[in-house]
Short mmCIF file of C-alpha atoms in Angstrom, two decimals:
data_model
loop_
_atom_site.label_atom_id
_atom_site.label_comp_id
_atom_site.label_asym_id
_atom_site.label_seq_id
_atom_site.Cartn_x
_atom_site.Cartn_y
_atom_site.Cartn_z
CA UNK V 16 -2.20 -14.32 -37.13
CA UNK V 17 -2.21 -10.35 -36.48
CA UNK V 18 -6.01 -9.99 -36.69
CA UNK V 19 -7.65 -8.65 -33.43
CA UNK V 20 -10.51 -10.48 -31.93
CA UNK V 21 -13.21 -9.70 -29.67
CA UNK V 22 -12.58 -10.75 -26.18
CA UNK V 23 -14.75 -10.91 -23.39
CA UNK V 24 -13.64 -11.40 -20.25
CA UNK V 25 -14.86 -12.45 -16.89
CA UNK V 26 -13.44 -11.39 -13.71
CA UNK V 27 -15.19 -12.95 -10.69
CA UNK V 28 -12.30 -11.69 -8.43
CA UNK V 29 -10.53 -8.61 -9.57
CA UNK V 30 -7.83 -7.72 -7.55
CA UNK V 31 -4.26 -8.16 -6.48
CA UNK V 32 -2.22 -10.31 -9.34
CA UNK V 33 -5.88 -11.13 -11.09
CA UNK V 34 -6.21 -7.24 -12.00
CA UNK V 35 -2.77 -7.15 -12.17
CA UNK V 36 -2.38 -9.92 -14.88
CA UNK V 37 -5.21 -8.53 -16.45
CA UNK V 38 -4.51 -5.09 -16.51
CA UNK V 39 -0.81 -5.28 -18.09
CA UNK V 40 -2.40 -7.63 -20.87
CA UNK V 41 -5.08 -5.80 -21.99
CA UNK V 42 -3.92 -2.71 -21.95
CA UNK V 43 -1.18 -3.23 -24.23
CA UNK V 44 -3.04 -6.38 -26.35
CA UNK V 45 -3.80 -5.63 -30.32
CA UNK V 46 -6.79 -7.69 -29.27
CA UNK V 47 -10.48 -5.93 -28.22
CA UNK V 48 -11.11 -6.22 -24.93
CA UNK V 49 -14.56 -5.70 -23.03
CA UNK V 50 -14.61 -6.91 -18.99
CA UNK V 51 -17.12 -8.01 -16.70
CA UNK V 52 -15.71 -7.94 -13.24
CA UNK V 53 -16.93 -8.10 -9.42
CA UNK V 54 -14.89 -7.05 -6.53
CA UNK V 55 -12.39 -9.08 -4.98
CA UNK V 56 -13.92 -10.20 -1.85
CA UNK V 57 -16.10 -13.26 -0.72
CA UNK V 58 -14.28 -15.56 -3.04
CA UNK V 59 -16.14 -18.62 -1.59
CA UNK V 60 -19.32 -16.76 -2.42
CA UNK V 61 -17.70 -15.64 -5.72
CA UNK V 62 -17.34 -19.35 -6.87
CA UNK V 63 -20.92 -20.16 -6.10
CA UNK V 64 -22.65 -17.23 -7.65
CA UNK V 65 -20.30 -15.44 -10.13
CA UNK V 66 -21.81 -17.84 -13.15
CA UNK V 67 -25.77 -16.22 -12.32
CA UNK V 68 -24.00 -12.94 -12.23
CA UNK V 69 -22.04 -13.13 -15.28
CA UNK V 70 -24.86 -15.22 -17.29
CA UNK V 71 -27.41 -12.06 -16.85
CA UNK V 72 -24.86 -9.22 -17.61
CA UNK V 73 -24.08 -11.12 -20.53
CA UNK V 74 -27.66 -11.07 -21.81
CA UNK V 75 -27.86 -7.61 -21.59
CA UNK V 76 -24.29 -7.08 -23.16
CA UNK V 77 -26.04 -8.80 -25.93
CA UNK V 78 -29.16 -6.96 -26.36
CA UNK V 79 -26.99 -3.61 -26.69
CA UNK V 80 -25.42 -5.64 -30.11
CA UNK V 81 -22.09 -6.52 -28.61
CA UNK V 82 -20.81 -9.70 -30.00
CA UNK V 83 -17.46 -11.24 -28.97
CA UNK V 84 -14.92 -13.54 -30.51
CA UNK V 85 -13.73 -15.24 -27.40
CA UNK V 86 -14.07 -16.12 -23.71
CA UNK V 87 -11.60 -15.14 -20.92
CA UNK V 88 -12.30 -16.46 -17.62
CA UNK V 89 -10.43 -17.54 -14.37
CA UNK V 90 -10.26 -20.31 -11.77
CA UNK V 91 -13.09 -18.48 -9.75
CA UNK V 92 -15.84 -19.23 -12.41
CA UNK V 93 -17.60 -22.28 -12.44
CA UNK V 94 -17.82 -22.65 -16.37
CA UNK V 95 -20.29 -25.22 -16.48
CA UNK V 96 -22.51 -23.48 -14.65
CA UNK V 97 -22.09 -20.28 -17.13
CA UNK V 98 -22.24 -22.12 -20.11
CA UNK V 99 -25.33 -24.17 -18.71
CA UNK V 100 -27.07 -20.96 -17.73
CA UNK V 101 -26.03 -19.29 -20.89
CA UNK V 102 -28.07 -19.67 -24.95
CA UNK V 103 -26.33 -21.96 -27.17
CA UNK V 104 -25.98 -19.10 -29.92
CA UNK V 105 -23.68 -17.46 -26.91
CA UNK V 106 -21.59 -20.51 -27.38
CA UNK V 107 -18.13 -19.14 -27.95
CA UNK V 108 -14.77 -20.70 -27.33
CA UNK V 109 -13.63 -20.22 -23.65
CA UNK V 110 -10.08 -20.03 -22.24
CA UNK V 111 -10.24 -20.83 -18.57
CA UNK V 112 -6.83 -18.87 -16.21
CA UNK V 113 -5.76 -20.64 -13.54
CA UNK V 114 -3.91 -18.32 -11.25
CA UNK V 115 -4.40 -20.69 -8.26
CA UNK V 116 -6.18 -23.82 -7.88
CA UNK V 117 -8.69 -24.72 -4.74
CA UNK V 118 -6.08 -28.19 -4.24
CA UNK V 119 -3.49 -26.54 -3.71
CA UNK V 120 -4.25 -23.88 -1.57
CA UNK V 121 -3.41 -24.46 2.58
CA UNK V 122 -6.24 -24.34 5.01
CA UNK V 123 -5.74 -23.61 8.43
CA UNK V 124 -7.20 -26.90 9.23
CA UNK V 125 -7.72 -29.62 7.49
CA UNK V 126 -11.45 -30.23 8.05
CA UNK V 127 -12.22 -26.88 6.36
CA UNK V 128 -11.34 -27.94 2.64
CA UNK V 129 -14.73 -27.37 0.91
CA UNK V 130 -14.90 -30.22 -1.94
CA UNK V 131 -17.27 -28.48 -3.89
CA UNK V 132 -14.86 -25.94 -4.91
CA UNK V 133 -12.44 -28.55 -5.57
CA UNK V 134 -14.86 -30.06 -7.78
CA UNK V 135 -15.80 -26.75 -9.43
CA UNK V 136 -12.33 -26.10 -11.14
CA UNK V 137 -12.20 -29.51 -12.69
CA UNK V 138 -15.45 -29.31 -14.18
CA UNK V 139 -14.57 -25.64 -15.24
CA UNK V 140 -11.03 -27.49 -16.39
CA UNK V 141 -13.46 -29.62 -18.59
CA UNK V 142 -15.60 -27.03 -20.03
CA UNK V 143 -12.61 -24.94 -21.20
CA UNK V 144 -11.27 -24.99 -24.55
CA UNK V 145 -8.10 -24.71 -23.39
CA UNK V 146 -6.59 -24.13 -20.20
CA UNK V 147 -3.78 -21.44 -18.89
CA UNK V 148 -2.00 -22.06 -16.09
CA UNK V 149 0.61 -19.80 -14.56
CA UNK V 150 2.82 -22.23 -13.65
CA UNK V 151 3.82 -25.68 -14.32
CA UNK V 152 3.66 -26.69 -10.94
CA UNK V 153 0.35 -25.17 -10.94
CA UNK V 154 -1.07 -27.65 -13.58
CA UNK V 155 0.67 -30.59 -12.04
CA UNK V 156 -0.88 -30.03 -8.59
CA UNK V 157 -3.83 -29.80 -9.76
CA UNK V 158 -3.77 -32.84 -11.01
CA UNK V 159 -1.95 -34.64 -8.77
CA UNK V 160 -4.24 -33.40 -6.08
CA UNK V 161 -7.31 -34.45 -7.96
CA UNK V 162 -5.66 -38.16 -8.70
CA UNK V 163 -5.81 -38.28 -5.19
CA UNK V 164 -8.77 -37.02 -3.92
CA UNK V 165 -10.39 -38.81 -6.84
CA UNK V 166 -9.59 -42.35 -4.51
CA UNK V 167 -11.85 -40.63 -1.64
CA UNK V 168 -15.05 -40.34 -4.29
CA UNK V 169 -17.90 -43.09 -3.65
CA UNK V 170 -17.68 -44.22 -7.55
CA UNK V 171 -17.19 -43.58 -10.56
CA UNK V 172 -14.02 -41.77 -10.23
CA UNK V 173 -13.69 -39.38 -14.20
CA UNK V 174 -9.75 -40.55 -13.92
CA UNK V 175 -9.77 -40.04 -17.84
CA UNK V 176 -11.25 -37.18 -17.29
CA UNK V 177 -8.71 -35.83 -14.97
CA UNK V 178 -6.09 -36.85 -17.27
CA UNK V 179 -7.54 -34.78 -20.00
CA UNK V 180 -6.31 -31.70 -18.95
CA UNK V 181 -3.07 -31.93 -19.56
CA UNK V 182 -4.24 -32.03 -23.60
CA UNK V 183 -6.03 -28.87 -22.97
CA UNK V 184 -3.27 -27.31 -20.96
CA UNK V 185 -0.76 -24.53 -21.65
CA UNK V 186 1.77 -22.90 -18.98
CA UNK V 187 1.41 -19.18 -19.93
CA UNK V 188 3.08 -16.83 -17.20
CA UNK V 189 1.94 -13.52 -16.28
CA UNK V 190 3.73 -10.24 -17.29
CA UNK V 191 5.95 -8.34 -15.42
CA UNK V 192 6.25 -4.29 -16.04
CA UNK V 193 9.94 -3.10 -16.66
CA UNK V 194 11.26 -1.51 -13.86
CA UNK V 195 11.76 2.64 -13.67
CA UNK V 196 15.04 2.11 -11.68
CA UNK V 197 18.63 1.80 -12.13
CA UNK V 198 20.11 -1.02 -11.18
CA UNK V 199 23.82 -0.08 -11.23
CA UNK V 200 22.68 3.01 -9.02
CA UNK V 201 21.46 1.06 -6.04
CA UNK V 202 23.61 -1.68 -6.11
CA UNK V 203 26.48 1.14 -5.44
CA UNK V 204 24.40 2.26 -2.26
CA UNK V 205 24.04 -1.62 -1.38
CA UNK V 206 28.17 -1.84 -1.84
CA UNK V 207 28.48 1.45 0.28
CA UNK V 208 26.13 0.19 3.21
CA UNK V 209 28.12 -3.29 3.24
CA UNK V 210 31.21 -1.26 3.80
CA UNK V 211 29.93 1.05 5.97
CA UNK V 212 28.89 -1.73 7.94
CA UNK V 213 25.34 -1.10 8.08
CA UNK V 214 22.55 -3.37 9.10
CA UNK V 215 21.39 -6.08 6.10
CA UNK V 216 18.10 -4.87 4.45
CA UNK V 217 15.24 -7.52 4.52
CA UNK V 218 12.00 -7.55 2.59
CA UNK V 219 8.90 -9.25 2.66
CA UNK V 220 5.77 -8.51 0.71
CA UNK V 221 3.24 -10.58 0.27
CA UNK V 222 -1.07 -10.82 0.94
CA UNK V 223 -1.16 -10.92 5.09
CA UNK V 224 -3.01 -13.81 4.66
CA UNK V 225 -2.39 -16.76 6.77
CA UNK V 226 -1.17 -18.75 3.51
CA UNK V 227 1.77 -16.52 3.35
CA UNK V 228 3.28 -17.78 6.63
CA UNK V 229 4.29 -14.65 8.13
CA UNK V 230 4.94 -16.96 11.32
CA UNK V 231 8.23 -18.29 9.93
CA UNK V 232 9.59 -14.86 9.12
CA UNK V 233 8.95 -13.73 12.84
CA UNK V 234 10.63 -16.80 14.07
CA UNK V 235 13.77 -16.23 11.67
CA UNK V 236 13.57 -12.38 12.69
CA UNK V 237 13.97 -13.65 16.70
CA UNK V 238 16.52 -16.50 15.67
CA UNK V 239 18.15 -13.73 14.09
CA UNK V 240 17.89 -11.17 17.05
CA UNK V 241 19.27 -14.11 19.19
CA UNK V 242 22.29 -13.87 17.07
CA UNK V 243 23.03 -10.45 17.31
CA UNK V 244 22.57 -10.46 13.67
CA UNK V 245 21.98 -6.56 12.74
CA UNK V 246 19.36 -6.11 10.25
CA UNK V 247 16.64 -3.57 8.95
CA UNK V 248 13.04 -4.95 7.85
CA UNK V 249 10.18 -3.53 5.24
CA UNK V 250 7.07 -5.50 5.54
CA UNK V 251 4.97 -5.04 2.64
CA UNK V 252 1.46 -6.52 1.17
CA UNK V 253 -2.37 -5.74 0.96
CA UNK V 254 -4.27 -6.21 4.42
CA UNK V 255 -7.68 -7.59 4.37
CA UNK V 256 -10.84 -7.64 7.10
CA UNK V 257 -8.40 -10.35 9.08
CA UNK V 258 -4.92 -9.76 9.71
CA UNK V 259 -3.18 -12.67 11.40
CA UNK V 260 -1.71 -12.19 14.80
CA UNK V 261 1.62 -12.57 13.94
CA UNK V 262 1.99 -8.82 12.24
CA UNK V 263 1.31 -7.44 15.60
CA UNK V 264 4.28 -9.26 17.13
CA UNK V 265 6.39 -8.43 14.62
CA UNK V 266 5.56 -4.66 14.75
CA UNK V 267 5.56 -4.81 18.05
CA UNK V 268 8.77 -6.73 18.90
CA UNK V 269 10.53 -5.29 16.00
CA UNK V 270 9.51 -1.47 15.55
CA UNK V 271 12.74 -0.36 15.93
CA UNK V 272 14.12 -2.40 12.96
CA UNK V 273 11.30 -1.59 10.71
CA UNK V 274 10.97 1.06 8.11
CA UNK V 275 7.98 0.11 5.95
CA UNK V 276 5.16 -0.89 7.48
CA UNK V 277 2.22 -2.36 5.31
CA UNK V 278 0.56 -1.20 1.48
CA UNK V 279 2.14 0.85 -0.76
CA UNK V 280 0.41 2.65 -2.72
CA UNK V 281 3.02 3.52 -5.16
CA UNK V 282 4.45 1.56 -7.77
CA UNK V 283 7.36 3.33 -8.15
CA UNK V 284 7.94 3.75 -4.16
CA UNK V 285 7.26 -0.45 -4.05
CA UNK V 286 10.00 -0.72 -6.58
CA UNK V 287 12.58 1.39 -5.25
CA UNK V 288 12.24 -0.51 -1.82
CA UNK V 289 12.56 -3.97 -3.34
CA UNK V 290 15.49 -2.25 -5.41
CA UNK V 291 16.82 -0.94 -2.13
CA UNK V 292 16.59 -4.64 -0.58
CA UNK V 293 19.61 -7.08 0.16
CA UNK V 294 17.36 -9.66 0.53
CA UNK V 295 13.64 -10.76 -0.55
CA UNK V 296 12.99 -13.34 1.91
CA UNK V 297 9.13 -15.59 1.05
CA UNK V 298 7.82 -17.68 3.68
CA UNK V 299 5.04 -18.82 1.41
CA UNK V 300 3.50 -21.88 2.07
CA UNK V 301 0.94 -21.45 -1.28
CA UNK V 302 2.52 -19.68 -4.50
CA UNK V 303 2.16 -20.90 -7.79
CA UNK V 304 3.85 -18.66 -9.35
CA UNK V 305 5.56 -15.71 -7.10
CA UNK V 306 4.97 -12.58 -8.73
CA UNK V 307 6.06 -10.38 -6.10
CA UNK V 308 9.40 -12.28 -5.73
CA UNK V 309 10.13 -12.06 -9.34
CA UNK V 310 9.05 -8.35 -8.84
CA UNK V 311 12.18 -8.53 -6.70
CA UNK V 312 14.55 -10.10 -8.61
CA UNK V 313 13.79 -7.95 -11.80
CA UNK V 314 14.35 -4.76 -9.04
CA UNK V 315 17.88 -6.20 -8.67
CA UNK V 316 17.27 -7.77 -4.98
CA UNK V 317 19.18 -11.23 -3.69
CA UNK V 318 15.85 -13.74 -3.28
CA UNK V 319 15.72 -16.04 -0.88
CA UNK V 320 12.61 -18.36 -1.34
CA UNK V 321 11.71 -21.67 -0.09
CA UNK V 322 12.55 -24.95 -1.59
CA UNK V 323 8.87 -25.72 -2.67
CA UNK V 324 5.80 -24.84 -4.68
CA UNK V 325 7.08 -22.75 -7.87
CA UNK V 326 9.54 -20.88 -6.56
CA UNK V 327 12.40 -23.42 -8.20
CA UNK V 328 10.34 -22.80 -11.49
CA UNK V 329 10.26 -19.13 -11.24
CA UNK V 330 13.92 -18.99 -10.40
CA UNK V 331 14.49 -20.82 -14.28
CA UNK V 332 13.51 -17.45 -15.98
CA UNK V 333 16.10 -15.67 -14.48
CA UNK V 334 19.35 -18.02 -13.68
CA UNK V 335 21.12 -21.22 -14.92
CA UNK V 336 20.21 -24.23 -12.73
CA UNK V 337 23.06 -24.89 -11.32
CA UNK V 338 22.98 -21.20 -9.44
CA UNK V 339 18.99 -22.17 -7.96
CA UNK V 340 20.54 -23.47 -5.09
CA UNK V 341 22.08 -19.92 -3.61
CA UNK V 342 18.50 -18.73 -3.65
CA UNK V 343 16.77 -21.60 -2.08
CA UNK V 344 16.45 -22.87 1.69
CA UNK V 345 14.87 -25.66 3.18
CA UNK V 346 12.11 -24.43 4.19
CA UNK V 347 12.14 -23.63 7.90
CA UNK V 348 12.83 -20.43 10.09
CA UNK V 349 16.24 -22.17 11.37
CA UNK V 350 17.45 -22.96 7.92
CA UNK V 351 16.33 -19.42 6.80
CA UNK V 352 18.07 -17.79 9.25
CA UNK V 353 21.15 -20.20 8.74
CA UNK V 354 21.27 -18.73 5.26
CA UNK V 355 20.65 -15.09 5.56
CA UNK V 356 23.58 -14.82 7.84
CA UNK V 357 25.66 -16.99 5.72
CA UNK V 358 24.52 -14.80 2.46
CA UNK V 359 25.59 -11.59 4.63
CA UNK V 360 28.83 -13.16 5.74
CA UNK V 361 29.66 -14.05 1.54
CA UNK V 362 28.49 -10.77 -0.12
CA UNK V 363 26.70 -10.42 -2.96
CA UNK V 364 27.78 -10.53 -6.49
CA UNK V 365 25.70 -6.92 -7.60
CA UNK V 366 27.08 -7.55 -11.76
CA UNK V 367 24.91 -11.07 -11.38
CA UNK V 368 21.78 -9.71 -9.71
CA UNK V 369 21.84 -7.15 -12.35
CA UNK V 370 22.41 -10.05 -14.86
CA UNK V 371 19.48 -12.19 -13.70
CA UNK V 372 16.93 -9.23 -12.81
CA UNK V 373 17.52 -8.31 -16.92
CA UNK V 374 16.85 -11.83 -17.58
CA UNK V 375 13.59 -11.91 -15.46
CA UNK V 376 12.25 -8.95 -17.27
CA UNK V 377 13.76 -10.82 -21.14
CA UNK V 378 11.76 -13.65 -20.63
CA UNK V 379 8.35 -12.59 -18.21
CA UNK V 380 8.27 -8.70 -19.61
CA UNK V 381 5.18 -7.01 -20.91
CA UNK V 382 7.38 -6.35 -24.08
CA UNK V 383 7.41 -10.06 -24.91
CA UNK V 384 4.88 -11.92 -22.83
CA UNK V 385 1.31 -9.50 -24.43
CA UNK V 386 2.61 -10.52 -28.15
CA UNK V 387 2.71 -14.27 -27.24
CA UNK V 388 -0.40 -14.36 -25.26
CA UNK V 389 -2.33 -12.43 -28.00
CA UNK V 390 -0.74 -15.26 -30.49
CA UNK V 391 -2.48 -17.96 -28.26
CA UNK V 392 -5.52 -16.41 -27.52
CA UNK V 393 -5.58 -15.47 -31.55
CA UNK V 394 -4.68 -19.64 -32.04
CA UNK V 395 -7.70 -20.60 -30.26
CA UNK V 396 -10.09 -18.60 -31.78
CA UNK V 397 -8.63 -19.71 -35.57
CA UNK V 398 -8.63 -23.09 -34.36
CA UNK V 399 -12.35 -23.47 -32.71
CA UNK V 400 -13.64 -21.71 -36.35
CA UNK V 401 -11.36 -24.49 -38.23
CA UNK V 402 -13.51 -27.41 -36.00
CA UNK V 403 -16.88 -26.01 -36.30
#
């Protein structure tokens, strides 16, 4: 089971967590790794044309005498296509990474959603030989949302189909890189500010993408402002061509209450303000999984996520079920608010944030997560050779 295969992976959209994913994987895998990537922009255009890219640059990987074990793509391939496009002596088997699913992610209205995309990660989902998925609630929205949208079809509905996936399917997290902090030294400055009496520390970070609801964290910032509620903000996240509105207001309402202000470029400067944090507030209405909130926890940071999507899933790696519900809200900027200031008003408990971020890292660090992922990338290659 410690033999190294040949893997060749496909990256149709390589950046943010995709890269990310990628990156801490392969770089540490016992595996052989050889990528094929395109920037990550376009990703519309990326679904439709990524499988005539891919099929070519594979033909002339080929030719040079490159052969590969194994198939790594993600949700942004349509792996039909590829393997329709591709010769059948190319035929190799293929493990298909959903890090988000076209169901389950919000448009901004309703008449936008696109069901050809839809339709292109099931049939990928079909082509697969098996199928990753971040998250459990990733795999079950999938297909819950395709049980649905499956009614709105003119006939012939593939219900068995749809079903199938769940024999294909495997929930295999990302990895998380260990911290270069130290815990019990900012939880002491956290203690000293609370005594001091200085203003709570809030953090956001996330895409500023409309899907990341920025809107409800400027409405809890003004419910909070209403309240004389004293606190500090860092807004954090990768900007793109179209910034929604909302970051202006906030910078521009706010600026005196804000200390970062957009990208970092630093790892270790993004870790030391999430370690710095009292609170790692999402407003997310489309995660499935939440790598920059567990990023948070494992920095030693109170979360405070919504009740929805996998945010009660990621919070399982990290405490006992019975303590989800301190780091949940409803879902709204009034019940947000409602529980910052009650958080604030409690304290924090720094020895079980430093409990739980050690726990994060156990169970979702590179340290264990790149041996178990080469074991079932390894068990699908031994097990496609065993069915030949």
């Amino acid at each position: 089971m410690n033999k190294a295969f040949r893997v060749l992976a496909l990256q149709p959209f390589y950046g943010g967590s995709h890269f990310q994913f990628h990156r801490d994987w392969t770089s540490r895998s016992r595996h052989q790794w050889k990528t094929l990537s395109l920037p990550d922009r376009h990703w519309k255009w990326r679904m439709r044309h990524a499988a005539i890219y891919f099929a070519k640059q594979m033909s002339q990987l080929a030719e040079t005498g490159f052969q590969w074990d194994i198939l790594f793509v993600t949700d942004m391939m349509n792996l039909a296509e590829l393997n329709g496009l591709l010769p059948s002596r190319f035929r190799k088997p293929a493990i298909l990474y959903f890090h988000e699913n076209q169901f389950g992610y919000p448009n901004q209205r309703q008449d936008q959603r696109d069901q050809h995309f839809l339709f292109t990660n099931l049939i990928s989902a079909l082509s697969a030989d098996r199928i990753w998925f971040n998250s459990k609630f990733n795999l079950d929205s999938l297909v819950s949302s395709l049980n649905t949208e499956s009614k709105k079809w003119p006939d012939f509905s593939p219900v068995d189909a749809i079903q199938s996936i769940y024999q294909k399917a495997e929930i295999q997290p990302p990895c998380l890189l260990q911290p270069q902090i130290d815990w019990h030294h900012f939880a002491s400055q956290k203690q000293a500010r609370k005594k001091n009496g200085d203003p709570i520390h809030l953090v956001w970070a996330a895409r500023w993408e409309h899907d990341k609801n920025a809107d409800d964290f400027y409405k809890t910032l003004v419910i909070l402002d209403r309240c004389d509620f004293d606190f500090q903000i860092d807004v954090m996240g990768q900007r793109f061509q179209k910034v929604p509105a909302v970051f202006n207001k906030i910078e521009s309402e706010f600026s005196s209450r804000i200390g970062r202000w957009g990208y970092v470029e630093s790892r270790n400067d993004y870790e030391q303000v999430l370690a710095s944090a009292d609170i790692f507030v999402s407003t997310a209405i489309h995660e499935f999984f939440g790598l920059s909130a567990a990023e948070a926890i494992s920095a030693g940071a109170f979360a405070m996520l919504p009740d929805r999507l996998a945010y009660p899933e990621l919070l399982s790696y990290c405490y006992p079920t019975e303590e989800h519900r301190q780091h949940l809200y409803e879902g709204t900027p009034e019940s947000l608010a409602e529980k910052i200031i009650q958080q604030s008003n409690n304290g924090f408990s720094f020895r079980r944030l430093i409990d739980g971020a050690q726990r994060m890292y156990h169970n979702l660090g590179v340290h264990n997560r790149v041996p178990h992922l080469d074991s079932a990338l390894s068990e699908v290659v031994m097990g496609w050779h065993e069915h030949e």
